[in-house]
Amino acid sequence: MSTQTPPAPYPSLLRWLAGEAPDTSKIAAELTAMAGRPHYARFLLDLEDEREAFRTALLVAFPQLDLDKPDFSKAKGALTAVASPTLHTAGPVCLVSLALGEPRDAFNRAHLWTAPDGVLRYKGGTVYVTSGNRRMRVSVEADGRLYVASAAHPLKLWIRKNSQDATLQEIFGVVAGAGAGGYDALSAQGVVAWESSPGGPLDTPKGLVQVITKSGAFRSIAWGTPYCTAGWVDSLMPTLLTQGTIAGPGGPKTIGQNVHSAQIVGSAWMPGVDNLDCKPAEMPPQWQGDVAATLCPLAANHVQLRLITEFCDILKAAKPTPFVPGGSDLAARITYILTHHPDRRKDLESLPNIKVYYKQCF
């Protein structure tokens, strides 16, 4: 049995939609024939998101066109080349489906394609997945992996099957979206329904770090002005706190990151979440790279960080015994600076909250 696609019943229309120069009279005759058969209504249904682009392309020759009550008998001008890049694909795909005699609800993986914006399409409709009662588009990475992404936020929820990233080839069922438009992806091979896996819960720092890293949304974080605390860390540098917000499901998410001018030294954390953070050892290399590229320059240029870096140099040169990284002698360090370098009192007092944290020293 031959598996070749049968000849398209509307060859001139097919060539035009595929990007070739149009023959207006032949296309008009084919559209008239199509409008007299069930093919026309089915073609419009399959076009889904591309219906308006199809109408726009026809208006050049049929300026009064109503797609629901078509009249292609009297063209008022010549058709021009189809301008929509997505109609170039969707139109021919829908016509091929007609040529194959496929039922409306049949699934043919050959009709899946990726639009220039990365969104997965089936025939002329967008493919969606529902997660947490939210209907979101399915997008495709360059390597074929799929993720669910809402236009309202930059966090992408990767579609997975059996703990492995799914690929485009593993879709084997879509269904029309029950009046909502587009198609809902029903299944990937080996599972009954799509599993959306963001990589971690969005209400914990570790989960948020993981999903931001995997989604590549680090650059979408709106980082605020960095500020120093008076706390010391293992490197004898202070902690530089920087809070950022990122749009997410349910509203903006706020995340804090502790850095200094050379490296990540603290942890990622979330305001109002006690005893939960993402330690440096748990941070993916990509996250650390993004911090180094984006936040560390802010730290390096921060005036209070410069001051406290100078204090660290003083402590490391202390006599008779230099202070070393770590330890619990925080108050002793403050007292040493005040005692041996009284000219730096004003600079020391300018650090946020230092007189609160170490009031016994002042």
Coordinates of C-alpha atoms in Angstrom, one line a residue:
M1 CA 0.0 0.0 0.0
S2 CA 1.4 3.4 -1.0
T3 CA 2.1 5.8 1.8
Q4 CA 2.5 8.8 -0.5
T5 CA 0.2 11.8 0.0
P6 CA -2.6 11.9 -2.6
P7 CA -2.5 14.8 -5.0
A8 CA -4.0 18.0 -3.4
P9 CA -7.5 18.7 -4.7
Y10 CA -6.7 22.4 -4.8
P11 CA -3.2 22.6 -6.3
S12 CA -3.1 26.3 -7.2
L13 CA -4.3 27.2 -3.7
L14 CA -1.7 24.9 -2.2
R15 CA 1.2 26.5 -4.2
W16 CA 0.1 30.0 -3.3
L17 CA -0.2 29.2 0.4
A18 CA 3.3 27.6 0.2
G19 CA 4.8 30.8 -1.0
E20 CA 4.6 30.6 -4.8
A21 CA 3.3 33.3 -7.1
P22 CA -0.5 33.2 -7.2
D23 CA -2.7 32.6 -10.2
T24 CA -5.8 34.5 -9.1
S25 CA -8.3 33.1 -11.6
K26 CA -7.3 29.4 -10.8
I27 CA -7.3 30.1 -7.1
A28 CA -10.7 31.7 -7.2
A29 CA -12.1 28.8 -9.2
E30 CA -10.7 26.3 -6.6
L31 CA -12.0 28.3 -3.7
T32 CA -15.5 28.4 -5.3
A33 CA -15.4 24.7 -5.7
M34 CA -14.2 24.2 -2.2
A35 CA -16.9 26.5 -0.8
G36 CA -19.5 24.2 -2.4
R37 CA -18.2 21.2 -0.5
P38 CA -17.6 20.2 3.2
H39 CA -13.9 20.8 2.6
Y40 CA -14.3 24.6 3.0
A41 CA -15.7 24.5 6.5
R42 CA -13.2 21.8 7.5
F43 CA -10.3 23.8 6.1
L44 CA -11.3 26.9 8.1
L45 CA -11.6 24.8 11.3
D46 CA -8.2 23.4 10.8
L47 CA -6.7 26.8 10.1
E48 CA -7.4 27.8 13.7
D49 CA -5.0 30.6 14.5
E50 CA -4.2 31.3 10.9
R51 CA -7.8 32.0 9.8
E52 CA -7.4 35.7 10.0
A53 CA -4.1 35.6 8.1
F54 CA -5.9 33.6 5.4
R55 CA -8.7 36.2 5.2
T56 CA -6.1 39.1 5.1
A57 CA -4.3 37.4 2.2
L58 CA -7.6 37.1 0.3
L59 CA -8.8 40.7 0.9
V60 CA -6.4 42.0 -1.8
A61 CA -8.6 40.4 -4.5
F62 CA -11.9 40.0 -2.5
P63 CA -12.1 43.2 -0.4
Q64 CA -15.7 42.5 0.9
L65 CA -14.9 38.9 1.8
D66 CA -16.8 37.2 4.6
L67 CA -15.3 33.8 5.2
D68 CA -18.5 32.5 6.6
K69 CA -20.5 33.6 3.5
P70 CA -17.8 33.5 0.8
D71 CA -18.2 34.7 -2.8
F72 CA -15.1 34.1 -4.9
S73 CA -16.9 34.6 -8.3
K74 CA -15.7 38.2 -8.9
A75 CA -12.1 39.1 -8.0
K76 CA -11.6 42.9 -7.7
G77 CA -7.8 42.6 -8.1
A78 CA -4.9 40.2 -8.3
L79 CA -3.7 38.2 -5.3
T80 CA -0.2 38.8 -4.0
A81 CA 2.3 36.5 -2.3
V82 CA 1.3 35.3 1.1
A83 CA 3.1 37.4 3.7
S84 CA 2.5 35.4 6.8
P85 CA 5.3 32.9 7.5
T86 CA 3.1 30.8 9.7
L87 CA 0.3 30.6 7.0
H88 CA 3.0 29.3 4.6
T89 CA 3.2 26.2 6.8
A90 CA -0.3 25.9 8.2
G91 CA -2.2 26.4 5.0
P92 CA -0.4 23.5 3.1
V93 CA -0.6 21.2 6.2
C94 CA -4.4 21.7 6.4
L95 CA -4.8 21.1 2.7
V96 CA -2.7 17.9 2.9
S97 CA -5.0 16.7 5.7
L98 CA -8.0 17.2 3.4
A99 CA -6.2 15.3 0.7
L100 CA -5.6 12.4 3.0
G101 CA -9.3 12.3 4.0
E102 CA -8.4 12.5 7.7
P103 CA -11.2 12.8 10.2
R104 CA -11.2 16.1 12.1
D105 CA -10.2 14.4 15.3
A106 CA -7.5 12.2 13.8
F107 CA -3.9 12.8 14.9
N108 CA -1.0 12.8 12.4
R109 CA 2.4 13.6 13.9
A110 CA 3.4 15.0 10.5
H111 CA 1.1 17.9 11.1
L112 CA 3.1 19.1 14.1
W113 CA 5.4 21.9 13.4
T114 CA 7.2 24.7 15.2
A115 CA 6.5 28.4 14.5
P116 CA 9.3 30.9 14.3
D117 CA 8.6 32.0 17.9
G118 CA 9.2 28.4 19.1
V119 CA 5.6 27.7 19.8
L120 CA 4.4 24.2 18.9
R121 CA 1.6 24.1 16.4
Y122 CA -0.7 21.4 15.1
K123 CA -2.1 22.2 11.7
G124 CA -3.1 25.9 12.2
G125 CA -3.6 25.8 15.9
T126 CA -1.4 26.3 18.9
V127 CA -0.7 23.3 21.1
Y128 CA -1.4 23.8 24.8
V129 CA -1.0 21.9 28.0
T130 CA -3.0 22.5 31.2
S131 CA -1.1 22.6 34.5
G132 CA -2.5 23.7 37.8
N133 CA -5.7 24.8 36.0
R134 CA -3.7 27.1 33.8
R135 CA -3.7 26.6 30.0
M136 CA -0.2 27.3 28.6
R137 CA 1.4 27.0 25.3
V138 CA 3.9 24.2 24.4
S139 CA 7.2 25.5 23.0
V140 CA 10.1 23.7 21.4
E141 CA 13.8 24.3 22.1
A142 CA 16.3 24.0 19.2
D143 CA 17.1 20.5 20.3
G144 CA 13.5 19.3 20.1
R145 CA 12.8 19.3 23.9
L146 CA 9.4 20.7 24.9
Y147 CA 8.5 23.1 27.7
V148 CA 5.3 24.8 28.8
A149 CA 5.6 28.5 28.9
S150 CA 3.0 31.1 29.8
A151 CA 3.3 34.4 28.1
A152 CA 2.7 36.1 31.5
H153 CA 6.0 35.0 33.0
P154 CA 9.5 33.9 31.9
L155 CA 9.5 30.6 33.9
K156 CA 9.2 27.6 31.6
L157 CA 7.8 24.3 32.8
W158 CA 9.6 21.5 31.0
I159 CA 7.3 18.6 29.9
R160 CA 8.7 15.3 31.1
K161 CA 7.9 11.7 30.9
N162 CA 9.2 9.2 33.4
S163 CA 11.6 11.8 34.7
Q164 CA 13.1 12.4 31.3
D165 CA 12.6 15.4 29.1
A166 CA 10.1 14.7 26.3
T167 CA 10.8 15.4 22.7
L168 CA 8.6 16.5 19.8
Q169 CA 8.5 12.9 18.4
E170 CA 7.0 11.6 21.6
I171 CA 3.7 13.4 21.2
F172 CA 1.1 11.0 19.8
G173 CA -2.2 12.7 20.7
V174 CA -3.8 16.1 20.6
V175 CA -7.4 17.1 20.9
A176 CA -9.3 20.2 19.9
G177 CA -9.5 22.6 22.8
A178 CA -13.2 22.3 23.6
G179 CA -14.1 25.7 22.4
A180 CA -11.0 27.4 23.7
G181 CA -9.2 27.2 20.4
G182 CA -6.0 25.4 19.6
Y183 CA -5.2 21.9 20.7
D184 CA -4.5 20.2 24.1
A185 CA -1.5 17.8 24.1
L186 CA -2.9 14.7 25.7
S187 CA 0.0 12.3 25.9
A188 CA 3.6 11.3 25.4
Q189 CA 4.7 7.8 24.8
G190 CA 4.6 5.8 28.0
V191 CA 2.4 8.1 30.0
V192 CA -1.3 8.9 30.1
A193 CA -1.1 12.6 30.5
W194 CA 1.5 15.3 30.3
E195 CA 3.5 15.9 33.5
S196 CA 4.7 19.5 33.9
S197 CA 8.0 19.6 35.8
P198 CA 9.4 23.0 36.7
G199 CA 12.4 21.5 38.4
G200 CA 11.3 22.5 41.9
P201 CA 8.6 24.2 44.0
L202 CA 8.4 27.9 43.4
D203 CA 7.8 28.6 47.1
T204 CA 11.3 27.5 48.2
P205 CA 14.6 29.2 47.3
K206 CA 16.2 26.0 46.0
G207 CA 13.2 25.2 43.8
L208 CA 13.1 28.8 42.4
V209 CA 16.8 28.7 41.8
Q210 CA 16.5 25.5 39.9
V211 CA 13.6 26.5 37.7
I212 CA 15.1 29.9 36.9
T213 CA 18.3 28.2 36.0
K214 CA 16.7 25.6 33.8
S215 CA 14.4 28.2 32.1
G216 CA 17.2 30.6 31.3
A217 CA 15.1 33.3 33.0
F218 CA 18.0 34.7 35.1
R219 CA 18.2 37.8 32.9
S220 CA 14.5 38.5 33.5
I221 CA 15.1 39.1 37.2
A222 CA 14.8 42.8 38.1
W223 CA 17.6 43.1 40.6
G224 CA 17.3 45.9 43.1
T225 CA 20.1 48.1 44.5
P226 CA 22.6 45.9 46.4
Y227 CA 23.3 46.6 50.1
C228 CA 25.7 45.4 52.6
T229 CA 25.1 43.8 56.0
A230 CA 27.5 43.9 58.9
G231 CA 27.8 40.1 59.0
W232 CA 31.1 38.5 58.2
V233 CA 31.5 35.4 56.1
D234 CA 34.3 32.8 55.6
S235 CA 36.2 35.0 53.2
L236 CA 36.3 37.9 55.7
M237 CA 34.2 39.8 53.3
P238 CA 30.7 41.1 54.2
T239 CA 27.6 39.7 52.7
L240 CA 26.2 41.8 49.9
L241 CA 22.4 41.3 49.8
T242 CA 20.6 41.8 46.5
Q243 CA 16.9 41.2 46.1
G244 CA 15.3 40.7 42.7
T245 CA 11.8 40.1 41.4
I246 CA 10.6 37.8 38.6
A247 CA 7.1 37.4 37.3
G248 CA 5.8 34.0 38.1
P249 CA 2.6 32.0 38.4
G250 CA 0.4 33.6 41.0
G251 CA 2.2 36.9 40.9
P252 CA 5.8 38.2 41.2
K253 CA 8.4 36.1 43.1
T254 CA 11.1 37.8 45.2
I255 CA 14.4 36.1 45.6
G256 CA 17.5 37.3 47.4
Q257 CA 21.1 36.4 46.6
N258 CA 24.2 36.9 48.8
V259 CA 27.4 37.6 46.9
H260 CA 30.6 39.6 47.2
S261 CA 32.8 41.0 44.6
A262 CA 34.6 37.8 43.7
Q263 CA 32.3 34.9 44.2
I264 CA 29.0 33.6 45.7
V265 CA 29.5 33.3 49.4
G266 CA 26.1 33.2 50.9
S267 CA 22.9 31.6 49.6
A268 CA 19.8 32.3 47.6
W269 CA 16.8 33.0 49.8
M270 CA 13.3 34.3 49.8
P271 CA 11.8 37.0 52.0
G272 CA 9.5 35.5 54.6
V273 CA 10.8 32.0 54.2
D274 CA 12.7 31.0 57.4
N275 CA 15.3 28.3 57.6
L276 CA 15.1 27.6 53.9
D277 CA 17.7 28.6 51.3
C278 CA 19.8 27.3 48.5
K279 CA 23.4 26.8 49.5
P280 CA 26.2 27.5 47.1
A281 CA 26.9 23.8 46.7
E282 CA 23.4 23.2 45.5
M283 CA 23.4 26.0 42.9
P284 CA 23.8 24.8 39.3
P285 CA 27.0 26.1 37.6
Q286 CA 24.8 28.2 35.2
W287 CA 23.3 30.0 38.1
Q288 CA 26.7 30.7 39.6
G289 CA 27.9 32.0 36.2
D290 CA 24.9 34.3 35.9
V291 CA 25.5 35.6 39.4
A292 CA 29.2 36.2 38.6
A293 CA 28.3 38.0 35.4
T294 CA 25.4 40.1 36.7
L295 CA 25.6 40.6 40.4
C296 CA 29.3 40.4 41.2
P297 CA 30.0 43.6 39.2
L298 CA 27.4 45.4 41.2
A299 CA 29.1 44.2 44.4
A300 CA 32.5 45.2 43.1
N301 CA 31.3 48.7 42.4
H302 CA 29.4 49.1 45.6
V303 CA 30.8 51.8 47.9
Q304 CA 30.0 50.1 51.1
L305 CA 31.5 46.9 49.9
R306 CA 34.7 48.8 49.1
L307 CA 34.8 50.1 52.6
I308 CA 34.3 46.8 54.2
T309 CA 36.9 45.3 51.9
E310 CA 39.3 47.8 53.4
F311 CA 38.3 46.7 56.9
C312 CA 39.0 43.1 55.9
D313 CA 42.5 44.1 54.8
I314 CA 43.0 45.7 58.1
L315 CA 41.9 42.6 59.9
K316 CA 44.1 40.3 57.9
A317 CA 47.1 42.5 58.8
A318 CA 46.2 42.8 62.5
K319 CA 49.0 42.5 65.0
P320 CA 50.1 40.6 66.9
T321 CA 47.6 38.0 65.5
P322 CA 45.9 38.5 62.1
F323 CA 42.2 37.6 62.0
V324 CA 41.5 34.6 59.8
P325 CA 38.4 33.7 57.8
G326 CA 35.6 32.2 59.7
G327 CA 35.3 32.0 63.5
S328 CA 32.9 33.5 65.9
D329 CA 34.9 36.5 67.0
L330 CA 32.8 39.0 65.1
A331 CA 32.5 41.6 67.9
A332 CA 36.3 41.3 68.5
R333 CA 36.9 42.3 64.9
I334 CA 34.7 45.4 65.2
T335 CA 36.3 46.4 68.5
Y336 CA 39.8 46.0 66.9
I337 CA 39.0 48.4 64.1
L338 CA 37.5 50.9 66.5
T339 CA 40.4 50.7 68.8
H340 CA 43.3 50.6 66.4
H341 CA 41.9 52.7 63.6
P342 CA 39.7 55.3 65.2
D343 CA 39.8 57.4 62.1
R344 CA 37.7 54.8 60.3
R345 CA 34.8 55.0 62.9
K346 CA 32.6 57.1 60.6
D347 CA 33.1 54.7 57.7
L348 CA 32.4 51.7 59.9
E349 CA 29.3 53.4 61.3
S350 CA 28.0 54.0 57.8
L351 CA 27.5 50.3 57.1
P352 CA 23.8 49.4 57.4
N353 CA 22.8 48.0 60.7
I354 CA 26.3 47.5 62.1
K355 CA 25.4 49.5 65.2
V356 CA 22.4 47.3 65.6
Y357 CA 24.2 44.0 65.2
Y358 CA 27.2 45.1 67.3
K359 CA 25.8 47.8 69.6
Q360 CA 28.0 46.5 72.5
C361 CA 31.0 47.7 70.5
F362 CA 30.0 51.3 70.1

